[in-house]
Amino acid sequence: MESLAKYMAFAGISTFWRKESTRELADVDIAVMGVPFDNGTSNRTGARLGPRAIRDQSLHTGNFHHPWPYDVKEKLKIIDYGDVGLGLGLPCDTTKFMVKDTYEHAKKIYASGAKLLTLGGDHTIPYGMVRAAREKYGELAMVHFDSHQDTIDGLDGEAIFHGSFAHDLAVEGAVSPAHSTQVFIRTDMDNKLGYNIIYAHEALYMSPADVASRIRDNAGDKPVYITFDVDAMDPVYAPGTGTPVPGGPTTFFVREVLRHLQGLNVVGADIVEVAPMYDHSELTALAAATLACDLIYLMADGIVGKAHR
């Protein structure tokens, strides 16, 4: 008789999908890493508790693979790498420490040949991972799901926060704005850098497949990094976040957009801004854990191959 223990989300250790907690990278295909950091928030704090909440909810999402056509856990070696970027209590600038530490760990993971999914944390965290991915794969196309553009100048690292990464990573050449797309934007920020933008009021009158087609056309054959701020979704579906903005898509809509991105060369991804203390019935953490699954399948797509699509 099959054991039902895997369905008992209330028991056991909450690693992502109950995967092994290790930093041994031999033969690893995808590493899941947490960055419990929220010093960069400009509104409500609490995203430092995001990685733990997402891991807890991943216990509900790891037993099924719908709508993906195969079970990635049977095809690839996936690990939970643990949490990094913890500078609290050290004699240093904790934000700069986080950026440096996440970069060093991401660089190690990419050097092993694995891909990387990162659980935030606020939207300051992509700096290190994107820089490491750029060193490994070359200039990136960034797919940025958010209600905000996050294109405020971080002043050469002296004033970085969760609203500056898209500016700074473009200026330094880690990402190509011409090949990148910001999706579900519904606030005003400067776009002198030339990002392709699909505003929420446009996207929600399109089909998910059409939104994905625009993203794919923009990315071309570039390696892709996906960064997903849960405030891209409407607060009805993701209330537990620091800077919610009404007028966004449903969880179903964003999942369908992701599903239609199959075939892109997704080399890394993150999901950020889950703030559990503002959540209701763990809706946001569950949505984030579900989207994390989708991001893993997009990264796996290039490893497993077309035969299983």
XYZ file of C-alpha atoms in Angstrom:
309
model
C 0.000 0.000 0.000
C 1.278 3.481 -0.893
C 2.221 5.581 2.111
C 0.138 8.724 2.553
C 2.891 10.471 4.513
C 3.790 12.716 1.584
C 0.312 14.244 1.702
C 0.580 15.154 5.392
C 1.612 18.783 5.067
C 1.206 19.280 8.813
C 4.126 16.956 9.649
C 7.814 16.766 8.927
C 10.496 19.311 8.069
C 9.433 22.149 5.774
C 12.051 22.149 3.089
C 10.806 23.052 -0.378
C 8.814 20.033 -1.636
C 10.453 18.080 1.236
C 13.606 17.978 -0.859
C 16.960 17.336 0.783
C 18.445 20.324 2.598
C 22.035 20.392 1.409
C 24.697 22.533 -0.207
C 26.278 19.625 -2.010
C 25.779 20.404 -5.694
C 27.001 17.245 -7.424
C 24.506 16.220 -10.125
C 21.978 18.832 -8.959
C 19.721 20.185 -11.707
C 17.833 22.892 -9.790
C 18.605 24.452 -6.405
C 15.982 26.305 -4.365
C 17.493 29.033 -2.184
C 15.908 31.388 0.348
C 16.832 35.018 1.005
C 14.894 36.190 4.104
C 15.663 39.885 3.633
C 13.311 42.881 3.749
C 15.532 45.845 4.643
C 14.802 47.291 1.204
C 11.074 47.757 1.622
C 9.538 51.213 1.228
C 6.125 50.312 2.646
C 5.196 47.352 4.861
C 7.962 45.044 6.081
C 7.594 41.312 6.631
C 8.938 39.724 3.449
C 11.824 38.285 5.466
C 9.304 35.631 6.522
C 8.466 34.844 2.900
C 10.871 31.947 2.274
C 9.588 30.032 5.281
C 5.946 30.615 4.342
C 6.544 29.519 0.741
C 8.360 26.382 1.869
C 5.477 25.528 4.213
C 2.927 25.901 1.430
C 5.104 23.973 -1.022
C 4.151 20.866 0.955
C 0.682 21.281 -0.581
C 1.987 21.741 -4.124
C 4.650 19.084 -4.571
C 2.436 16.028 -4.992
C 0.743 17.057 -8.235
C 2.085 18.391 -11.516
C -1.052 19.614 -13.336
C -0.993 21.280 -15.876
C 2.590 20.259 -16.682
C 2.876 17.004 -18.687
C 5.383 15.200 -16.430
C 6.486 15.058 -12.794
C 9.698 17.065 -12.588
C 10.656 15.371 -9.319
C 10.969 12.081 -11.201
C 13.140 13.604 -13.926
C 15.534 15.966 -12.147
C 17.536 16.287 -8.949
C 16.220 19.244 -6.965
C 17.559 20.383 -3.587
C 16.740 22.987 -0.954
C 19.965 24.958 -0.588
C 18.799 26.767 2.557
C 18.883 30.489 3.334
C 21.638 32.979 2.508
C 22.213 36.731 2.703
C 21.874 36.941 6.474
C 23.987 39.894 7.582
C 22.061 40.764 10.740
C 24.406 41.203 13.699
C 27.522 41.479 11.549
C 29.599 44.700 11.529
C 28.536 45.601 7.995
C 25.906 47.214 5.797
C 23.340 44.403 5.767
C 22.020 45.305 2.316
C 25.458 45.246 0.721
C 26.220 42.022 2.569
C 23.041 40.425 1.228
C 23.872 41.387 -2.354
C 27.438 40.074 -2.079
C 26.487 36.880 -0.257
C 23.660 35.979 -2.626
C 25.968 36.622 -5.565
C 28.648 34.304 -4.164
C 26.198 31.480 -3.529
C 24.443 31.933 -6.874
C 27.805 31.928 -8.645
C 28.675 28.633 -6.950
C 25.336 27.107 -7.935
C 25.613 28.228 -11.555
C 29.220 27.022 -11.749
C 28.008 23.541 -10.797
C 25.716 23.486 -13.830
C 22.512 23.776 -11.802
C 19.775 26.346 -12.297
C 18.474 28.458 -9.430
C 15.098 29.393 -7.984
C 15.248 31.963 -5.185
C 12.536 32.632 -2.602
C 12.402 36.166 -1.199
C 12.507 38.361 0.614
C 11.791 41.776 -0.863
C 12.557 42.842 -4.413
C 16.058 44.010 -3.533
C 17.261 40.421 -3.714
C 17.666 39.874 -7.503
C 20.940 41.838 -7.723
C 23.219 38.953 -6.765
C 21.417 36.209 -8.657
C 21.072 38.190 -11.882
C 24.742 39.197 -11.834
C 25.812 35.591 -11.322
C 23.499 34.398 -14.104
C 24.844 37.053 -16.455
C 28.425 35.904 -15.796
C 27.439 32.321 -16.577
C 25.110 32.817 -19.545
C 25.745 36.297 -20.935
C 23.416 39.280 -21.171
C 19.932 38.316 -20.024
C 16.377 38.982 -21.074
C 14.508 39.692 -17.855
C 10.819 38.885 -17.539
C 9.597 41.041 -14.675
C 6.119 40.433 -13.259
C 5.168 43.332 -10.997
C 2.784 46.208 -10.424
C 5.828 48.538 -10.206
C 8.658 49.083 -12.705
C 11.375 49.278 -10.011
C 13.485 51.598 -12.166
C 14.657 54.108 -9.547
C 18.411 54.825 -9.613
C 20.207 52.947 -6.819
C 23.128 55.421 -6.952
C 25.895 52.915 -7.659
C 24.887 50.641 -4.820
C 24.615 53.356 -2.187
C 20.819 53.625 -2.186
C 19.522 50.307 -3.447
C 16.127 49.094 -2.312
C 13.247 47.068 -3.708
C 12.480 49.734 -6.291
C 15.912 50.052 -7.909
C 17.085 46.686 -9.226
C 15.560 46.992 -12.724
C 17.367 50.305 -13.212
C 20.744 49.245 -11.897
C 20.949 45.832 -13.566
C 20.117 47.402 -16.925
C 22.661 50.210 -16.545
C 25.445 47.785 -15.669
C 24.596 45.549 -18.638
C 23.397 42.465 -16.795
C 20.021 42.623 -18.541
C 18.991 43.978 -21.925
C 15.904 46.218 -21.605
C 15.230 45.814 -25.331
C 14.804 42.059 -24.804
C 13.125 42.325 -21.399
C 9.449 42.699 -20.539
C 7.726 44.166 -17.501
C 4.251 42.683 -17.109
C 1.099 43.839 -15.241
C 2.595 47.270 -14.464
C 0.017 49.702 -13.059
C 2.060 52.496 -11.476
C 4.092 55.343 -12.986
C 7.894 55.286 -13.104
C 10.551 56.487 -15.500
C 11.175 54.211 -18.504
C 14.163 55.960 -20.066
C 15.957 52.621 -20.099
C 13.576 51.271 -22.735
C 11.995 48.237 -21.125
C 9.105 46.671 -23.005
C 6.026 47.150 -20.818
C 2.708 45.336 -20.891
C 0.522 47.357 -18.564
C -2.178 45.617 -16.550
C -4.929 47.505 -18.372
C -3.579 46.078 -21.648
C -2.745 42.563 -20.474
C -6.128 41.896 -18.917
C -7.857 42.486 -22.256
C -5.476 40.007 -23.909
C -5.345 36.239 -23.602
C -2.560 34.734 -21.472
C -1.175 33.166 -24.650
C -0.983 36.582 -26.332
C 0.761 38.111 -23.316
C 3.268 35.265 -23.383
C 3.762 35.708 -27.127
C 4.766 39.348 -26.614
C 7.239 38.285 -23.925
C 8.711 35.569 -26.145
C 9.062 37.909 -29.121
C 10.904 40.446 -26.969
C 13.244 37.859 -25.431
C 14.317 36.364 -28.737
C 17.060 33.795 -28.196
C 18.482 35.435 -25.064
C 18.870 33.456 -21.834
C 15.954 34.426 -19.596
C 15.730 35.356 -15.924
C 12.212 35.603 -14.460
C 11.568 37.769 -11.414
C 8.060 37.577 -9.977
C 6.775 40.064 -7.410
C 3.535 38.717 -5.952
C 2.062 42.234 -6.017
C 1.785 41.698 -9.772
C -1.423 39.887 -8.839
C -4.528 41.640 -7.613
C -4.640 41.959 -3.793
C -7.734 39.752 -3.804
C -5.436 36.871 -4.780
C -2.231 38.069 -3.069
C -3.122 40.217 -0.040
C -0.018 39.255 1.908
C 2.484 41.650 0.399
C 4.145 44.909 1.319
C 2.961 47.189 -1.483
C -0.343 45.880 -2.876
C -1.875 47.612 -5.910
C -5.484 46.888 -6.966
C -6.333 46.143 -10.584
C -4.158 43.115 -11.274
C -4.668 39.621 -12.675
C -5.934 36.438 -11.067
C -3.687 33.590 -10.002
C -5.068 31.554 -12.906
C -4.184 34.254 -15.436
C -0.548 34.573 -14.343
C -0.138 30.800 -14.234
C -1.412 30.574 -17.787
C 1.048 33.243 -18.914
C 3.875 31.238 -17.354
C 2.635 27.997 -18.921
C 2.769 29.607 -22.356
C 6.416 30.579 -21.838
C 7.531 26.965 -22.313
C 10.480 26.784 -24.651
C 12.258 29.895 -23.425
C 15.756 29.297 -22.075
C 14.935 30.137 -18.453
C 18.193 29.943 -16.481
C 17.048 31.409 -13.177
C 14.059 32.842 -11.373
C 12.888 34.340 -8.123
C 9.577 34.973 -6.399
C 9.470 37.822 -3.914
C 7.499 40.126 -1.606
C 5.419 37.544 0.271
C 4.690 39.133 3.671
C 2.821 36.484 5.691
C 1.531 38.751 8.472
C -0.738 40.519 5.963
C -1.926 37.274 4.400
C -5.384 35.727 4.754
C -5.709 31.936 5.030
C -2.153 31.741 3.622
C -3.508 32.633 0.169
C -0.440 34.579 -0.918
C 2.080 32.030 0.292
C 0.134 29.240 -1.418
C -0.027 31.243 -4.646
C 3.716 31.917 -4.426
C 4.500 28.254 -3.778
C 2.345 27.290 -6.763
C 4.041 29.861 -8.993
C 7.403 28.601 -7.733
C 6.416 25.184 -9.081
C 5.643 26.725 -12.459
C 9.008 28.499 -12.477
C 10.761 25.209 -11.738
C 8.982 23.574 -14.678
C 10.050 26.413 -16.968
C 13.676 25.931 -15.911
C 13.306 22.159 -16.201
C 11.933 22.474 -19.725
C 15.374 23.137 -21.133
C 16.866 20.204 -19.212
C 14.230 17.508 -19.685
C 13.635 18.354 -23.334
C 10.810 18.596 -25.803
C 9.788 14.955 -25.539
C 7.907 15.609 -22.303
C 6.145 18.853 -23.220
